[in-house]
């Protein structure tokens, strides 16, 4: 089994790479061969051999996150050499072992249940929650959609080539929205949620402990496996 792990970190977000990589090496699928695809506009010197750099210019918000599917497609040919691909936000920190059986299943895709949705926090307390409802957008939910789960865009992936097909489709949807001057309410996350709703039976959904929100730690009644850092005041950031 070969796992490709994706890091996007331009501008100051490249500073997360050393501790992000160290935690992945220590805790992520420890019995699996891993390579790290790093998209950045910064200089990478003296990095480990398992890091593969790709140049990505820094884009203004929200373009840097909205267009991340297109960013990842720069590595399409190399990604096709792997069995699984996993995107993990730069400000995520793995703090406990993520076992192979946690990630790998008979389903095509991997997603994570947004912990704020799981805990019933705003805006998830009433319809439409965080889902896109503008019918002009490719990310818009439709009547009859199963919206019982909302996935966070900080962690997703699955089997290659299924995920490559998903990335290509989502990149196309983002571009179609862009041509109409539309930006989905939660950008790439909105697009991913619509796709996962359409393919829900094929989504292996991880629990909220895999996207533990450090900023809301006092509300969480579950222990962290992967922490979404509270940035400057994070106790997990090295």
PDB file of C-alpha atoms in Angstrom:
ATOM      1  CA  UNK A   1       0.000   0.000   0.000  1.00  0.00           C
ATOM      2  CA  UNK A   2       1.354   3.425  -1.006  1.00  0.00           C
ATOM      3  CA  UNK A   3      -0.103   6.632   0.410  1.00  0.00           C
ATOM      4  CA  UNK A   4       0.320  10.123  -1.075  1.00  0.00           C
ATOM      5  CA  UNK A   5      -0.205  12.888   1.501  1.00  0.00           C
ATOM      6  CA  UNK A   6      -0.915  16.417   0.278  1.00  0.00           C
ATOM      7  CA  UNK A   7       0.238  19.654   1.925  1.00  0.00           C
ATOM      8  CA  UNK A   8      -0.601  23.097   0.550  1.00  0.00           C
ATOM      9  CA  UNK A   9       1.295  25.870   2.289  1.00  0.00           C
ATOM     10  CA  UNK A  10       2.035  29.184   0.632  1.00  0.00           C
ATOM     11  CA  UNK A  11       3.314  32.341   2.279  1.00  0.00           C
ATOM     12  CA  UNK A  12       3.410  31.934   6.096  1.00  0.00           C
ATOM     13  CA  UNK A  13       1.618  28.568   5.987  1.00  0.00           C
ATOM     14  CA  UNK A  14       4.853  26.931   4.872  1.00  0.00           C
ATOM     15  CA  UNK A  15       6.012  27.403   8.482  1.00  0.00           C
ATOM     16  CA  UNK A  16       3.679  24.584   9.489  1.00  0.00           C
ATOM     17  CA  UNK A  17       5.493  22.036   7.303  1.00  0.00           C
ATOM     18  CA  UNK A  18       8.260  20.818   9.669  1.00  0.00           C
ATOM     19  CA  UNK A  19       5.979  19.867  12.569  1.00  0.00           C
ATOM     20  CA  UNK A  20       3.183  18.734  10.191  1.00  0.00           C
ATOM     21  CA  UNK A  21       5.597  16.356   8.453  1.00  0.00           C
ATOM     22  CA  UNK A  22       7.118  15.137  11.712  1.00  0.00           C
ATOM     23  CA  UNK A  23       3.689  14.290  13.150  1.00  0.00           C
ATOM     24  CA  UNK A  24       2.623  12.516   9.948  1.00  0.00           C
ATOM     25  CA  UNK A  25       5.796  10.434   9.989  1.00  0.00           C
ATOM     26  CA  UNK A  26       5.230   9.482  13.627  1.00  0.00           C
ATOM     27  CA  UNK A  27       1.504   8.819  13.678  1.00  0.00           C
ATOM     28  CA  UNK A  28      -0.034   8.507  10.197  1.00  0.00           C
ATOM     29  CA  UNK A  29      -0.534   4.953   8.875  1.00  0.00           C
ATOM     30  CA  UNK A  30       2.793   3.880  10.402  1.00  0.00           C
ATOM     31  CA  UNK A  31       3.055   0.622   8.437  1.00  0.00           C
ATOM     32  CA  UNK A  32       2.413   2.242   5.052  1.00  0.00           C
ATOM     33  CA  UNK A  33       4.861   3.754   2.568  1.00  0.00           C
ATOM     34  CA  UNK A  34       4.195   7.512   2.386  1.00  0.00           C
ATOM     35  CA  UNK A  35       5.257  10.342   0.128  1.00  0.00           C
ATOM     36  CA  UNK A  36       4.400  13.979   0.756  1.00  0.00           C
ATOM     37  CA  UNK A  37       3.357  16.265  -2.089  1.00  0.00           C
ATOM     38  CA  UNK A  38       4.130  19.813  -0.959  1.00  0.00           C
ATOM     39  CA  UNK A  39       2.668  22.749  -2.894  1.00  0.00           C
ATOM     40  CA  UNK A  40       4.310  26.033  -1.936  1.00  0.00           C
ATOM     41  CA  UNK A  41       5.787  29.288  -3.178  1.00  0.00           C
ATOM     42  CA  UNK A  42       8.578  29.052  -0.595  1.00  0.00           C
ATOM     43  CA  UNK A  43      12.053  27.593  -0.739  1.00  0.00           C
ATOM     44  CA  UNK A  44      12.516  23.994   0.374  1.00  0.00           C
ATOM     45  CA  UNK A  45      16.089  23.169   1.275  1.00  0.00           C
ATOM     46  CA  UNK A  46      17.417  20.084   2.998  1.00  0.00           C
ATOM     47  CA  UNK A  47      14.000  18.407   3.150  1.00  0.00           C
ATOM     48  CA  UNK A  48      13.623  14.626   3.532  1.00  0.00           C
ATOM     49  CA  UNK A  49      13.636  12.466   0.416  1.00  0.00           C
ATOM     50  CA  UNK A  50       9.963  11.592   0.882  1.00  0.00           C
ATOM     51  CA  UNK A  51       8.881  15.195   0.193  1.00  0.00           C
ATOM     52  CA  UNK A  52       8.050  16.040  -3.426  1.00  0.00           C
ATOM     53  CA  UNK A  53       7.841  19.816  -4.008  1.00  0.00           C
ATOM     54  CA  UNK A  54       5.517  21.576  -6.460  1.00  0.00           C
ATOM     55  CA  UNK A  55       5.495  25.296  -7.037  1.00  0.00           C
ATOM     56  CA  UNK A  56       2.239  27.064  -6.214  1.00  0.00           C
ATOM     57  CA  UNK A  57       1.998  30.835  -6.194  1.00  0.00           C
ATOM     58  CA  UNK A  58       0.304  32.448  -3.243  1.00  0.00           C
ATOM     59  CA  UNK A  59      -3.240  33.500  -4.141  1.00  0.00           C
ATOM     60  CA  UNK A  60      -5.443  35.945  -2.231  1.00  0.00           C
ATOM     61  CA  UNK A  61      -8.230  34.608  -0.044  1.00  0.00           C
ATOM     62  CA  UNK A  62     -10.389  32.731  -0.843  1.00  0.00           C
ATOM     63  CA  UNK A  63      -8.757  31.715  -4.146  1.00  0.00           C
ATOM     64  CA  UNK A  64      -5.943  29.795  -2.458  1.00  0.00           C
ATOM     65  CA  UNK A  65      -8.445  27.392  -0.887  1.00  0.00           C
ATOM     66  CA  UNK A  66     -11.213  27.588  -3.508  1.00  0.00           C
ATOM     67  CA  UNK A  67      -8.861  26.517  -6.309  1.00  0.00           C
ATOM     68  CA  UNK A  68      -6.978  23.857  -4.371  1.00  0.00           C
ATOM     69  CA  UNK A  69      -8.395  21.086  -6.576  1.00  0.00           C
ATOM     70  CA  UNK A  70      -6.674  22.640  -9.573  1.00  0.00           C
ATOM     71  CA  UNK A  71      -3.505  23.022  -7.521  1.00  0.00           C
ATOM     72  CA  UNK A  72      -3.452  19.322  -6.681  1.00  0.00           C
ATOM     73  CA  UNK A  73      -4.019  18.332 -10.315  1.00  0.00           C
ATOM     74  CA  UNK A  74      -0.516  19.609 -11.086  1.00  0.00           C
ATOM     75  CA  UNK A  75       0.670  16.331  -9.556  1.00  0.00           C
ATOM     76  CA  UNK A  76      -1.909  14.107 -11.272  1.00  0.00           C
ATOM     77  CA  UNK A  77       0.584  11.922 -13.124  1.00  0.00           C
ATOM     78  CA  UNK A  78       2.660  11.196 -10.016  1.00  0.00           C
ATOM     79  CA  UNK A  79      -0.400  10.695  -7.821  1.00  0.00           C
ATOM     80  CA  UNK A  80      -1.566   7.937 -10.154  1.00  0.00           C
ATOM     81  CA  UNK A  81       1.377   5.849  -8.926  1.00  0.00           C
ATOM     82  CA  UNK A  82      -0.204   5.578  -5.445  1.00  0.00           C
ATOM     83  CA  UNK A  83      -3.004   3.509  -3.930  1.00  0.00           C
ATOM     84  CA  UNK A  84      -4.467   6.190  -1.655  1.00  0.00           C
ATOM     85  CA  UNK A  85      -4.265   9.954  -1.454  1.00  0.00           C
ATOM     86  CA  UNK A  86      -4.969  12.045   1.644  1.00  0.00           C
ATOM     87  CA  UNK A  87      -5.251  15.829   1.843  1.00  0.00           C
ATOM     88  CA  UNK A  88      -4.473  17.262   5.272  1.00  0.00           C
ATOM     89  CA  UNK A  89      -4.599  20.982   6.012  1.00  0.00           C
ATOM     90  CA  UNK A  90      -1.303  22.634   6.925  1.00  0.00           C
ATOM     91  CA  UNK A  91      -2.699  23.609  10.334  1.00  0.00           C
ATOM     92  CA  UNK A  92      -3.716  20.067  11.256  1.00  0.00           C
ATOM     93  CA  UNK A  93      -1.558  18.217  13.736  1.00  0.00           C
ATOM     94  CA  UNK A  94      -1.755  14.450  14.305  1.00  0.00           C
ATOM     95  CA  UNK A  95      -1.364  13.686  18.013  1.00  0.00           C
ATOM     96  CA  UNK A  96      -2.303   9.987  18.174  1.00  0.00           C
ATOM     97  CA  UNK A  97      -1.875   7.021  15.875  1.00  0.00           C
ATOM     98  CA  UNK A  98      -4.053   6.996  12.771  1.00  0.00           C
ATOM     99  CA  UNK A  99      -4.100   3.298  11.993  1.00  0.00           C
ATOM    100  CA  UNK A 100      -4.395   1.849   8.523  1.00  0.00           C
ATOM    101  CA  UNK A 101      -7.778   0.411   9.432  1.00  0.00           C
ATOM    102  CA  UNK A 102      -8.953   3.914  10.399  1.00  0.00           C
ATOM    103  CA  UNK A 103      -8.356   5.152   6.859  1.00  0.00           C
ATOM    104  CA  UNK A 104      -8.526   2.299   4.402  1.00  0.00           C
ATOM    105  CA  UNK A 105     -11.843   0.615   3.626  1.00  0.00           C
ATOM    106  CA  UNK A 106     -13.831  -0.793   0.722  1.00  0.00           C
ATOM    107  CA  UNK A 107     -15.240   2.689   0.017  1.00  0.00           C
ATOM    108  CA  UNK A 108     -13.853   5.071  -2.591  1.00  0.00           C
ATOM    109  CA  UNK A 109     -13.596   8.263  -0.558  1.00  0.00           C
ATOM    110  CA  UNK A 110     -12.522   9.466   2.882  1.00  0.00           C
ATOM    111  CA  UNK A 111     -14.101  12.420   4.673  1.00  0.00           C
ATOM    112  CA  UNK A 112     -14.321  13.715   8.240  1.00  0.00           C
ATOM    113  CA  UNK A 113     -17.465  14.707  10.119  1.00  0.00           C
ATOM    114  CA  UNK A 114     -17.185  18.413  10.928  1.00  0.00           C
ATOM    115  CA  UNK A 115     -16.929  18.540  14.734  1.00  0.00           C
ATOM    116  CA  UNK A 116     -19.042  21.702  15.010  1.00  0.00           C
ATOM    117  CA  UNK A 117     -21.820  19.945  13.084  1.00  0.00           C
ATOM    118  CA  UNK A 118     -21.367  16.861  15.265  1.00  0.00           C
ATOM    119  CA  UNK A 119     -21.701  18.986  18.418  1.00  0.00           C
ATOM    120  CA  UNK A 120     -24.670  20.972  17.089  1.00  0.00           C
ATOM    121  CA  UNK A 121     -22.962  24.359  17.139  1.00  0.00           C
ATOM    122  CA  UNK A 122     -23.911  27.363  15.003  1.00  0.00           C
ATOM    123  CA  UNK A 123     -24.541  27.598  12.096  1.00  0.00           C
ATOM    124  CA  UNK A 124     -25.451  23.912  12.118  1.00  0.00           C
ATOM    125  CA  UNK A 125     -28.409  24.265  14.499  1.00  0.00           C
ATOM    126  CA  UNK A 126     -30.949  25.093  11.800  1.00  0.00           C
ATOM    127  CA  UNK A 127     -31.445  24.716   8.049  1.00  0.00           C
ATOM    128  CA  UNK A 128     -29.435  25.131   5.873  1.00  0.00           C
ATOM    129  CA  UNK A 129     -26.539  25.019   8.323  1.00  0.00           C
ATOM    130  CA  UNK A 130     -23.294  25.573   6.422  1.00  0.00           C
ATOM    131  CA  UNK A 131     -24.530  24.078   3.147  1.00  0.00           C
ATOM    132  CA  UNK A 132     -24.668  26.154  -0.034  1.00  0.00           C
ATOM    133  CA  UNK A 133     -28.245  26.953  -1.131  1.00  0.00           C
ATOM    134  CA  UNK A 134     -27.688  29.335  -4.065  1.00  0.00           C
ATOM    135  CA  UNK A 135     -29.140  27.286  -6.924  1.00  0.00           C
ATOM    136  CA  UNK A 136     -26.771  28.972  -9.380  1.00  0.00           C
ATOM    137  CA  UNK A 137     -23.809  27.256  -7.726  1.00  0.00           C
ATOM    138  CA  UNK A 138     -22.664  23.730  -8.545  1.00  0.00           C
ATOM    139  CA  UNK A 139     -22.301  23.253  -4.783  1.00  0.00           C
ATOM    140  CA  UNK A 140     -25.953  23.959  -4.005  1.00  0.00           C
ATOM    141  CA  UNK A 141     -27.886  21.300  -2.139  1.00  0.00           C
ATOM    142  CA  UNK A 142     -31.164  20.155  -3.665  1.00  0.00           C
ATOM    143  CA  UNK A 143     -34.493  19.123  -2.221  1.00  0.00           C
ATOM    144  CA  UNK A 144     -34.227  15.524  -1.092  1.00  0.00           C
ATOM    145  CA  UNK A 145     -30.454  15.625  -0.476  1.00  0.00           C
ATOM    146  CA  UNK A 146     -29.318  13.789   2.640  1.00  0.00           C
ATOM    147  CA  UNK A 147     -27.727  16.578   4.670  1.00  0.00           C
ATOM    148  CA  UNK A 148     -27.426  14.648   7.928  1.00  0.00           C
ATOM    149  CA  UNK A 149     -23.621  14.841   7.736  1.00  0.00           C
ATOM    150  CA  UNK A 150     -21.490  17.906   7.040  1.00  0.00           C
ATOM    151  CA  UNK A 151     -17.872  17.159   6.167  1.00  0.00           C
ATOM    152  CA  UNK A 152     -14.955  19.461   6.958  1.00  0.00           C
ATOM    153  CA  UNK A 153     -12.608  20.335   4.116  1.00  0.00           C
ATOM    154  CA  UNK A 154      -9.496  20.013   6.278  1.00  0.00           C
ATOM    155  CA  UNK A 155      -9.129  16.265   5.642  1.00  0.00           C
ATOM    156  CA  UNK A 156     -10.299  14.180   2.705  1.00  0.00           C
ATOM    157  CA  UNK A 157      -9.052  11.608   0.249  1.00  0.00           C
ATOM    158  CA  UNK A 158      -9.530   8.001  -0.724  1.00  0.00           C
ATOM    159  CA  UNK A 159      -8.595   5.566  -3.409  1.00  0.00           C
ATOM    160  CA  UNK A 160      -6.668   6.481  -6.510  1.00  0.00           C
ATOM    161  CA  UNK A 161      -7.973   6.922  -9.238  1.00  0.00           C
ATOM    162  CA  UNK A 162     -11.400   7.608  -7.671  1.00  0.00           C
ATOM    163  CA  UNK A 163     -10.121  10.689  -5.856  1.00  0.00           C
ATOM    164  CA  UNK A 164      -8.404  11.992  -8.969  1.00  0.00           C
ATOM    165  CA  UNK A 165     -11.760  11.730 -10.735  1.00  0.00           C
ATOM    166  CA  UNK A 166     -13.377  13.589  -7.844  1.00  0.00           C
ATOM    167  CA  UNK A 167     -10.726  16.328  -7.924  1.00  0.00           C
ATOM    168  CA  UNK A 168     -11.162  16.778 -11.663  1.00  0.00           C
ATOM    169  CA  UNK A 169     -14.933  17.044 -11.276  1.00  0.00           C
ATOM    170  CA  UNK A 170     -14.715  19.503  -8.388  1.00  0.00           C
ATOM    171  CA  UNK A 171     -12.149  21.627 -10.207  1.00  0.00           C
ATOM    172  CA  UNK A 172     -14.548  21.766 -13.162  1.00  0.00           C
ATOM    173  CA  UNK A 173     -17.437  22.798 -10.880  1.00  0.00           C
ATOM    174  CA  UNK A 174     -15.358  25.544  -9.269  1.00  0.00           C
ATOM    175  CA  UNK A 175     -14.430  26.864 -12.701  1.00  0.00           C
ATOM    176  CA  UNK A 176     -18.063  26.813 -13.855  1.00  0.00           C
ATOM    177  CA  UNK A 177     -19.076  28.796 -10.783  1.00  0.00           C
ATOM    178  CA  UNK A 178     -16.175  31.172 -11.368  1.00  0.00           C
ATOM    179  CA  UNK A 179     -17.327  31.873 -14.912  1.00  0.00           C
ATOM    180  CA  UNK A 180     -20.632  33.085 -13.441  1.00  0.00           C
ATOM    181  CA  UNK A 181     -18.972  35.143 -10.720  1.00  0.00           C
ATOM    182  CA  UNK A 182     -20.157  32.745  -8.012  1.00  0.00           C
ATOM    183  CA  UNK A 183     -18.146  31.637  -4.966  1.00  0.00           C
ATOM    184  CA  UNK A 184     -19.745  28.930  -2.840  1.00  0.00           C
ATOM    185  CA  UNK A 185     -20.373  29.934   0.767  1.00  0.00           C
ATOM    186  CA  UNK A 186     -17.566  27.740   2.171  1.00  0.00           C
ATOM    187  CA  UNK A 187     -15.512  27.595  -1.009  1.00  0.00           C
ATOM    188  CA  UNK A 188     -13.907  24.183  -1.721  1.00  0.00           C
ATOM    189  CA  UNK A 189     -15.602  22.689   1.358  1.00  0.00           C
ATOM    190  CA  UNK A 190     -19.042  23.478  -0.086  1.00  0.00           C
ATOM    191  CA  UNK A 191     -18.138  21.819  -3.385  1.00  0.00           C
ATOM    192  CA  UNK A 192     -16.798  18.748  -1.594  1.00  0.00           C
ATOM    193  CA  UNK A 193     -19.929  18.439   0.554  1.00  0.00           C
ATOM    194  CA  UNK A 194     -22.186  18.415  -2.513  1.00  0.00           C
ATOM    195  CA  UNK A 195     -20.040  15.714  -4.117  1.00  0.00           C
ATOM    196  CA  UNK A 196     -20.039  13.610  -0.940  1.00  0.00           C
ATOM    197  CA  UNK A 197     -23.816  13.949  -0.653  1.00  0.00           C
ATOM    198  CA  UNK A 198     -24.110  12.672  -4.230  1.00  0.00           C
ATOM    199  CA  UNK A 199     -21.815   9.731  -3.405  1.00  0.00           C
ATOM    200  CA  UNK A 200     -22.591   9.195   0.275  1.00  0.00           C
ATOM    201  CA  UNK A 201     -22.613   5.397   0.150  1.00  0.00           C
ATOM    202  CA  UNK A 202     -19.002   5.516  -1.056  1.00  0.00           C
ATOM    203  CA  UNK A 203     -17.718   7.904   1.644  1.00  0.00           C
ATOM    204  CA  UNK A 204     -15.831   6.476   4.601  1.00  0.00           C
ATOM    205  CA  UNK A 205     -16.586   9.136   7.212  1.00  0.00           C
ATOM    206  CA  UNK A 206     -14.127   9.589  10.064  1.00  0.00           C
ATOM    207  CA  UNK A 207     -15.377  10.804  13.417  1.00  0.00           C
ATOM    208  CA  UNK A 208     -14.869  14.369  14.719  1.00  0.00           C
ATOM    209  CA  UNK A 209     -11.830  13.279  16.752  1.00  0.00           C
ATOM    210  CA  UNK A 210      -9.945  13.335  13.442  1.00  0.00           C
ATOM    211  CA  UNK A 211     -10.579  17.099  13.124  1.00  0.00           C
ATOM    212  CA  UNK A 212     -10.541  18.095  16.791  1.00  0.00           C
ATOM    213  CA  UNK A 213     -11.013  21.892  16.986  1.00  0.00           C
ATOM    214  CA  UNK A 214      -8.459  23.194  19.470  1.00  0.00           C
ATOM    215  CA  UNK A 215     -10.284  26.519  19.683  1.00  0.00           C
ATOM    216  CA  UNK A 216     -13.407  24.690  20.942  1.00  0.00           C
ATOM    217  CA  UNK A 217     -11.576  22.111  23.057  1.00  0.00           C
ATOM    218  CA  UNK A 218     -13.688  22.935  26.095  1.00  0.00           C
ATOM    219  CA  UNK A 219     -16.827  21.787  24.270  1.00  0.00           C
ATOM    220  CA  UNK A 220     -15.456  18.485  22.962  1.00  0.00           C
ATOM    221  CA  UNK A 221     -16.476  15.295  24.743  1.00  0.00           C
ATOM    222  CA  UNK A 222     -14.081  13.210  22.662  1.00  0.00           C
ATOM    223  CA  UNK A 223     -10.310  12.864  22.676  1.00  0.00           C
ATOM    224  CA  UNK A 224      -8.240  14.229  19.787  1.00  0.00           C
ATOM    225  CA  UNK A 225      -6.532  12.093  17.171  1.00  0.00           C
ATOM    226  CA  UNK A 226      -5.886  14.956  14.753  1.00  0.00           C
ATOM    227  CA  UNK A 227      -6.045  18.532  16.055  1.00  0.00           C
ATOM    228  CA  UNK A 228      -7.107  21.539  14.001  1.00  0.00           C
ATOM    229  CA  UNK A 229      -4.752  24.085  15.508  1.00  0.00           C
ATOM    230  CA  UNK A 230      -5.868  27.342  17.092  1.00  0.00           C
ATOM    231  CA  UNK A 231      -2.986  29.012  15.212  1.00  0.00           C
ATOM    232  CA  UNK A 232      -0.881  31.443  17.252  1.00  0.00           C
ATOM    233  CA  UNK A 233      -1.833  30.162  20.683  1.00  0.00           C
ATOM    234  CA  UNK A 234      -1.731  26.467  19.848  1.00  0.00           C
ATOM    235  CA  UNK A 235      -0.181  24.240  22.477  1.00  0.00           C
ATOM    236  CA  UNK A 236       0.499  21.636  19.778  1.00  0.00           C
ATOM    237  CA  UNK A 237       2.465  23.856  17.408  1.00  0.00           C
ATOM    238  CA  UNK A 238       6.240  23.335  17.611  1.00  0.00           C
TER     239      UNK A 238
END
